[in-house]
CSV table of C-alpha atoms and ligand atoms in Angstrom, one decimal:
chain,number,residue,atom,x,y,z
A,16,UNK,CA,50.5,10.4,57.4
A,17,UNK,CA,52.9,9.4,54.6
A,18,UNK,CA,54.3,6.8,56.6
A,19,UNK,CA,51.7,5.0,58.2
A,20,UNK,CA,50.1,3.3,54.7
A,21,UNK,CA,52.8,1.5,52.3
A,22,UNK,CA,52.4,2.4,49.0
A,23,UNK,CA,52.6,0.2,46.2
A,24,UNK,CA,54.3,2.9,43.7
A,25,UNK,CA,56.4,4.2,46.1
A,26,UNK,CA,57.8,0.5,47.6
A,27,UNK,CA,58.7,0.1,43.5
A,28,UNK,CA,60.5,3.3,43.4
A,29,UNK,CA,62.5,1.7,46.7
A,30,UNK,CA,62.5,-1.5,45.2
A,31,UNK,CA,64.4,0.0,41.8
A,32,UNK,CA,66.8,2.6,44.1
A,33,UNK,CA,64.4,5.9,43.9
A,34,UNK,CA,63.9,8.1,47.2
A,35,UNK,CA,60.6,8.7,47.5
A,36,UNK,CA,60.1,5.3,49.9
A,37,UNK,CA,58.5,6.7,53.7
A,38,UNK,CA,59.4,4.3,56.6
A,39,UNK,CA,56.1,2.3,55.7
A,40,UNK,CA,57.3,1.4,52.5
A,41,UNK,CA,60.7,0.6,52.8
A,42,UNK,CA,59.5,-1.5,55.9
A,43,UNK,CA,57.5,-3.8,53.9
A,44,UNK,CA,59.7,-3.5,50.9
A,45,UNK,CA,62.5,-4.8,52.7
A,46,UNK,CA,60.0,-7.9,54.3
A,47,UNK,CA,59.3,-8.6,50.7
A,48,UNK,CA,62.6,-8.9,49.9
A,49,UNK,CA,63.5,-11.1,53.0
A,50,UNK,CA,60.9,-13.1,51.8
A,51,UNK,CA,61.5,-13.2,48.2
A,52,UNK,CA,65.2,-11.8,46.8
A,53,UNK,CA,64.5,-11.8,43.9
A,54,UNK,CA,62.0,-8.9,43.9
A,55,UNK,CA,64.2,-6.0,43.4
A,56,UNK,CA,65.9,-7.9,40.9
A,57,UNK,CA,62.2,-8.7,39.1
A,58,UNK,CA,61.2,-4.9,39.2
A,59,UNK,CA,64.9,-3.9,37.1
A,60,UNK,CA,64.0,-6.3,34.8
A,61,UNK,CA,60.6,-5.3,34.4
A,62,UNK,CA,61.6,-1.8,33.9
A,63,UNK,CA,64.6,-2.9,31.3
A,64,UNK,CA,61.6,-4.7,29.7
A,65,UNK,CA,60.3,-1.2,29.1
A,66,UNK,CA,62.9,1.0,28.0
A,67,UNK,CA,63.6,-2.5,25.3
A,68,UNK,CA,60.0,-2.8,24.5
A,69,UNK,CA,59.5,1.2,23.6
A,70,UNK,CA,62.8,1.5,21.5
A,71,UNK,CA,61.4,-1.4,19.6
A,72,UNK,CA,58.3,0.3,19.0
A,73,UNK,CA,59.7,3.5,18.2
A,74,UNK,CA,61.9,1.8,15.8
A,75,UNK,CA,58.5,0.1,14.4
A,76,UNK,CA,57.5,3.5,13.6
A,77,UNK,CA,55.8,3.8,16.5
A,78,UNK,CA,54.6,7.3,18.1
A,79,UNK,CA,52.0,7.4,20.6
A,80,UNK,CA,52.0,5.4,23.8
A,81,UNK,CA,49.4,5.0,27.0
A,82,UNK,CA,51.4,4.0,29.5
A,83,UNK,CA,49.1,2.8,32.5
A,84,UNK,CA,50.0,2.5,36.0
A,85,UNK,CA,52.6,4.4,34.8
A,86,UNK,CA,54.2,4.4,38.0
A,87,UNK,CA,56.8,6.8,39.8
A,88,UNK,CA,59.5,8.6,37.5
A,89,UNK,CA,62.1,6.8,39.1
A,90,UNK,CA,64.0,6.2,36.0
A,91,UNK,CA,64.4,7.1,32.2
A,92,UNK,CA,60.3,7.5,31.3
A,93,UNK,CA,58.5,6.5,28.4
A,94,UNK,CA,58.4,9.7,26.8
A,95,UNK,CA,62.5,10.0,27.3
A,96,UNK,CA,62.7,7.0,25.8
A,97,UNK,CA,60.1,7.6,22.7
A,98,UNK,CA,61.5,10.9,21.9
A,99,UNK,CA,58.6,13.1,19.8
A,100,UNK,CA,56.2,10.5,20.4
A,101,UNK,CA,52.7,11.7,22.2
A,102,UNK,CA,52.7,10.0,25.7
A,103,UNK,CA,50.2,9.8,28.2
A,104,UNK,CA,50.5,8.5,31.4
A,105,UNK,CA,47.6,7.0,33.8
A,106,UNK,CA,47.8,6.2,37.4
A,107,UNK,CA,45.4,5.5,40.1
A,108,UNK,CA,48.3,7.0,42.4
A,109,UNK,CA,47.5,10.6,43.8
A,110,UNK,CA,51.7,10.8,44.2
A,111,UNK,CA,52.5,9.1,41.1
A,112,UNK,CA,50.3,11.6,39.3
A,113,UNK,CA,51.8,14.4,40.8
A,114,UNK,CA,55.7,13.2,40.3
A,115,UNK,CA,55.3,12.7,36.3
A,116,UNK,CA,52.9,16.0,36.1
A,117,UNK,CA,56.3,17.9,37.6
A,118,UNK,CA,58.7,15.9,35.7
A,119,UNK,CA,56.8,17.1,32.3
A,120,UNK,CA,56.3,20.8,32.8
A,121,UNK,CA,56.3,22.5,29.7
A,122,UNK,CA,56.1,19.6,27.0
A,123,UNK,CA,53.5,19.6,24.9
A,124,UNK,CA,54.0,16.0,24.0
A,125,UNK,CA,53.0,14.6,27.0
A,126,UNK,CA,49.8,14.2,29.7
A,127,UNK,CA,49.3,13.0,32.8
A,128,UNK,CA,46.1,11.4,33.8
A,129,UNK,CA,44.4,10.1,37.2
A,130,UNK,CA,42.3,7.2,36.4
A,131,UNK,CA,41.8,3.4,37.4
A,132,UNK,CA,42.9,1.1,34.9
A,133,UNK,CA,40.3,-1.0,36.0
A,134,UNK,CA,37.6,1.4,34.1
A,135,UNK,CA,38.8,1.1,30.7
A,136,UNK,CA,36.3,3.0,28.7
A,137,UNK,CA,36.9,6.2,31.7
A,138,UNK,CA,40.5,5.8,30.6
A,139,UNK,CA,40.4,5.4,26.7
A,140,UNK,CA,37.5,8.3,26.4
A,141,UNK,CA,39.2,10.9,29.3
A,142,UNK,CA,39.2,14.5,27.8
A,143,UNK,CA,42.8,14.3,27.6
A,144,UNK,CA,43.9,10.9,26.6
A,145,UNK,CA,41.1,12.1,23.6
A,146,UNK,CA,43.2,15.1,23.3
A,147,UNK,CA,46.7,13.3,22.9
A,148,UNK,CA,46.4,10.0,21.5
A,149,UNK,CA,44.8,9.3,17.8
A,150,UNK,CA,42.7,6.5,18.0
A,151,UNK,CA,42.7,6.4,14.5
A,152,UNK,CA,46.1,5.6,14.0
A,153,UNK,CA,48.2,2.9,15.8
A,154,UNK,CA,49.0,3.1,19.3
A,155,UNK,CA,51.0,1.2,21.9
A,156,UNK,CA,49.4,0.7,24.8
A,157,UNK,CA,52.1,-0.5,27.8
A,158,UNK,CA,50.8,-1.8,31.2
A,159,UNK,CA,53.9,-3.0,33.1
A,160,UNK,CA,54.0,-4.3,36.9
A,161,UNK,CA,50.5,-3.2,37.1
A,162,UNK,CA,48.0,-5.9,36.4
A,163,UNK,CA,49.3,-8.1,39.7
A,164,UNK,CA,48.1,-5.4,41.4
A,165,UNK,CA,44.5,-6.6,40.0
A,166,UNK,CA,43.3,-8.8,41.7
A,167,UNK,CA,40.0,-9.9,40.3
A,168,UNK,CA,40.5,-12.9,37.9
A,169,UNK,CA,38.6,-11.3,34.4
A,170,UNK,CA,39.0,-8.0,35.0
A,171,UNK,CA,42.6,-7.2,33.4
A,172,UNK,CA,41.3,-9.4,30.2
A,173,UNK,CA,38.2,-7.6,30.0
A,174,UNK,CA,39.8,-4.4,30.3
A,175,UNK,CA,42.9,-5.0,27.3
A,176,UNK,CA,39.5,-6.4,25.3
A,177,UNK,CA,37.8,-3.1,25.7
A,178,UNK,CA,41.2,-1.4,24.5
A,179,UNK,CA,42.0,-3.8,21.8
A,180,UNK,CA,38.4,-2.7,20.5
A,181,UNK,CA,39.4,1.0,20.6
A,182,UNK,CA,42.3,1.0,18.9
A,183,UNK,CA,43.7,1.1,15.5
A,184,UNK,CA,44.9,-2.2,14.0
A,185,UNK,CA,49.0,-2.0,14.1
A,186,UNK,CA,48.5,-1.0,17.5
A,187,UNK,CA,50.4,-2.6,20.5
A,188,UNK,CA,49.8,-4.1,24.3
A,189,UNK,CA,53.2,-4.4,26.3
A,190,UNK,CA,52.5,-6.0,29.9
A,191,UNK,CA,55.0,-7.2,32.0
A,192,UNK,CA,53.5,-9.5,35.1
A,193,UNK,CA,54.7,-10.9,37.9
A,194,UNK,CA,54.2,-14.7,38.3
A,195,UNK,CA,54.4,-17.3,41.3
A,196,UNK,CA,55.2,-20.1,38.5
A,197,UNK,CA,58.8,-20.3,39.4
A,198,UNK,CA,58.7,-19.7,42.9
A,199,UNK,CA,55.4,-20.3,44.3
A,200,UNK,CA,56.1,-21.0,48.0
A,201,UNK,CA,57.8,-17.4,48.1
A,202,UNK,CA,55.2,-15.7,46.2
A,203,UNK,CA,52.8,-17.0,48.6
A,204,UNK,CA,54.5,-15.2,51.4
A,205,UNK,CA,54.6,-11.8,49.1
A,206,UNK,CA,50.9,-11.8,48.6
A,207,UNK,CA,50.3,-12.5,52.2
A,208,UNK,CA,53.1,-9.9,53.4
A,209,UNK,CA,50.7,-7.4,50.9
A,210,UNK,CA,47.2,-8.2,52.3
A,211,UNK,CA,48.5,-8.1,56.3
A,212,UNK,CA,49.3,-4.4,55.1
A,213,UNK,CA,45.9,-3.9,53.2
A,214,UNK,CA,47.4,-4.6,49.5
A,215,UNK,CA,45.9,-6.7,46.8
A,216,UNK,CA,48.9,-8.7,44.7
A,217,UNK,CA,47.7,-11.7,42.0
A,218,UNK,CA,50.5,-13.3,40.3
A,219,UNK,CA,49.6,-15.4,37.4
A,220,UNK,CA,50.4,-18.0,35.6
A,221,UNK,CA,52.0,-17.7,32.7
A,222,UNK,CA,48.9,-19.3,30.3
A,223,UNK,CA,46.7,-16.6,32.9
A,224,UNK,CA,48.6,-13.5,31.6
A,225,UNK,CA,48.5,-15.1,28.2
A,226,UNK,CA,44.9,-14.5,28.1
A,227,UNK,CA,45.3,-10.9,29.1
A,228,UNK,CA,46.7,-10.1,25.8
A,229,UNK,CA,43.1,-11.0,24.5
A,230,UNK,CA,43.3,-11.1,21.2
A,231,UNK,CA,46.3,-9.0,20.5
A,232,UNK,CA,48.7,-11.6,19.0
A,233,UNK,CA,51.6,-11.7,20.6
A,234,UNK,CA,55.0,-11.2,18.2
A,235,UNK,CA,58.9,-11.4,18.8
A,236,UNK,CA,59.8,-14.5,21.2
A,237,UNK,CA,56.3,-14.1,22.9
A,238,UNK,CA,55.7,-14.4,26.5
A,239,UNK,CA,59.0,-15.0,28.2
A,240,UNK,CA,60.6,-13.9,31.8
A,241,UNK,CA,61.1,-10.5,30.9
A,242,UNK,CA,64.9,-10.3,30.8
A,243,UNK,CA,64.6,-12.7,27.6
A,244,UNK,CA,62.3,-10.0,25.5
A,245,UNK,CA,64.9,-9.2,23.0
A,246,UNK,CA,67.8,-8.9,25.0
A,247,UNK,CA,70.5,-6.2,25.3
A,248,UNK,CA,73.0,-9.8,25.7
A,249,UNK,CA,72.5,-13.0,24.2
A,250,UNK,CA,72.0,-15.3,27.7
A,251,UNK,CA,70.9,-13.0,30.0
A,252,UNK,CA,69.9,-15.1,33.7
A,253,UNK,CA,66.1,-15.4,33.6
A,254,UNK,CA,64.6,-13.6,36.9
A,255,UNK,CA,64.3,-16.7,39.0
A,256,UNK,CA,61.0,-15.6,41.2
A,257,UNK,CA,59.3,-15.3,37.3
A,258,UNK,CA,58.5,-11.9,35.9
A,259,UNK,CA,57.4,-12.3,32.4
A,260,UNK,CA,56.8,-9.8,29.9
A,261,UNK,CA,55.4,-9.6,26.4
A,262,UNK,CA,54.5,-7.9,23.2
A,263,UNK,CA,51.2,-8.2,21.2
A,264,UNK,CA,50.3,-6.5,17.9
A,265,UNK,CA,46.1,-6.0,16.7
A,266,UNK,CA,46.6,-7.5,13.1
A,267,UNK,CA,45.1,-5.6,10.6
A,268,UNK,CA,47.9,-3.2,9.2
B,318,SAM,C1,54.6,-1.6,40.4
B,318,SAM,S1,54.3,0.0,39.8
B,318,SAM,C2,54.8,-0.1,38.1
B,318,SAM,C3,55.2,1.2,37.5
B,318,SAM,C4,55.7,1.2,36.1
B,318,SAM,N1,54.6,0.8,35.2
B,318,SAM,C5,56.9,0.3,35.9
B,318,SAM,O1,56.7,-0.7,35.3
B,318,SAM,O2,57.9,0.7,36.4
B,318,SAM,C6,52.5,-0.1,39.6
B,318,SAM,C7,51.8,1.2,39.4
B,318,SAM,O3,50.4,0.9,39.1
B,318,SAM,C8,49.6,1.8,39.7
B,318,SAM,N2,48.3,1.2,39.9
B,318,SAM,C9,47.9,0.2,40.7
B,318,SAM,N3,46.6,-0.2,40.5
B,318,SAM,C10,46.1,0.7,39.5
B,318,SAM,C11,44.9,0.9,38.9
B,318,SAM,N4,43.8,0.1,39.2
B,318,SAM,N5,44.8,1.8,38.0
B,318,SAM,C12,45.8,2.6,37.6
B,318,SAM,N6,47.0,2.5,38.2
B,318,SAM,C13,47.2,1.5,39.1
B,318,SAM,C14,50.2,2.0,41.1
B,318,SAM,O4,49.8,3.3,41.7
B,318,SAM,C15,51.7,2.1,40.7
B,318,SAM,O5,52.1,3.4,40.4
């Protein structure tokens, strides 16, 4: 059963050296790759991009984060990372769901949820993301590597607007995205390698995934290939396949 579907979460876990991949996924993993190298490459820095962007926030004072399409705990999580912060976790993913809910037993700090990020208000005004998040006081709100996986062309905008409406101003949207600007002849081939296996990818442009920041504004160096986001060394290589990633801040505060 586990092997006959690939599985977005679980072909990232393979993509970023976890071991949760069935035959499925690391088959079409690996035909990604052929197709585009750069992928796994992309999906480190996208997940760098994370543990950069939440230090910066915690440093900002920040201490409660929704991290949606949270993902697979392959590596250091958000809540490791944001240490005493609230954190809650959303994921459409039945497995991804169940991996963070184990890898959380026992701390009170921190909630998993099943939910569609395409549903905003279902997400912002669950029982439980009620129960661990103030919306009264800022929040960062971090949806990496997940809105490619959207593919309608006004849905990820109208969901961030429905979330920038819900929060506190000082609060935060962190996306990273994937983007066939770069590369777009091998990007092509990705999205078609996804939808012969019955998955929806939509990279963007980068002026599309500017407009998913609605009208959070977006601070630091802006939108730029994620290995660029305030980096850990001066010149790092920008992913060549495009991956961008970004930081946006509701004014107010
Ligand atoms: C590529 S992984 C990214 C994981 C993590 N955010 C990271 O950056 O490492 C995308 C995750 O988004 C989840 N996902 C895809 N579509 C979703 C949706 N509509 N609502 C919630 N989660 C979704 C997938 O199940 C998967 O776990």
């Amino acid at each position: 059963m586990r092997d006959e579907q690939p599985n977005v979460a679980r072909m990232w876990d393979y993509h970023l050296g976890g071991d949760r991949a069935g035959a499925a996924d690391r088959r079409l993993a690996d035909a990604v790759t052929a197709a585009c190298p750069e992928v796994p490459r992309a999906a480190r820095a996208s997940r760098a991009f994370l543990g950069r962007v939440v230090r910066h926030l915690v440093d900002l004072g920040v201490r409660q984060f929704l991290d949606l399409g949270a993902g697979l705990p392959t590596d250091r999580n958000t809540h490791e990372m944001a240490g005493g912060s609230r954190v809650v976790y959303v994921d459409i993913d039945p497995l991804a769901v169940l991996h963070n809910r184990i890898s959380v037993v026992g701390n009170p700090d921190v909630t998993v949820v099943q939910a569609d990020v395409r549903d905003p208000e279902l997400v912002l005004r669950h029982r439980d993301v009620r129960h661990y998040i103030d919306f009264e006081r800022p929040v960062a709100v971090l949806a990496l590597a997940v809105y490619h996986l959207v593919p309608d062309a006004e849905e990820p905008a109208a969901g961030t607007a429905a979330i920038y409406d819900h929060v506190a101003p000082g609060s935060y949207l962190a996306i990273s995205h994937g983007s066939a600007d770069q590369a777009p002849e091998r990007a092509a081939r990705v999205t078609d390698l996804y939808a012969a296996n019955g998955l929806t990818l939509r990279p963007r442009s980068r002026s599309e995934i500017t407009t998913i920041f609605d009208r959070f504004g977006l601070v630091g160096p802006g939108l730029v290939a994620a290995d660029r986001w305030h980096p850990a060394t001066p010149s790092p290589p920008a992913v060549p396949a495009g991956w961008y990633g970004g930081l946006g801040r509701k004014a107010g505060l």
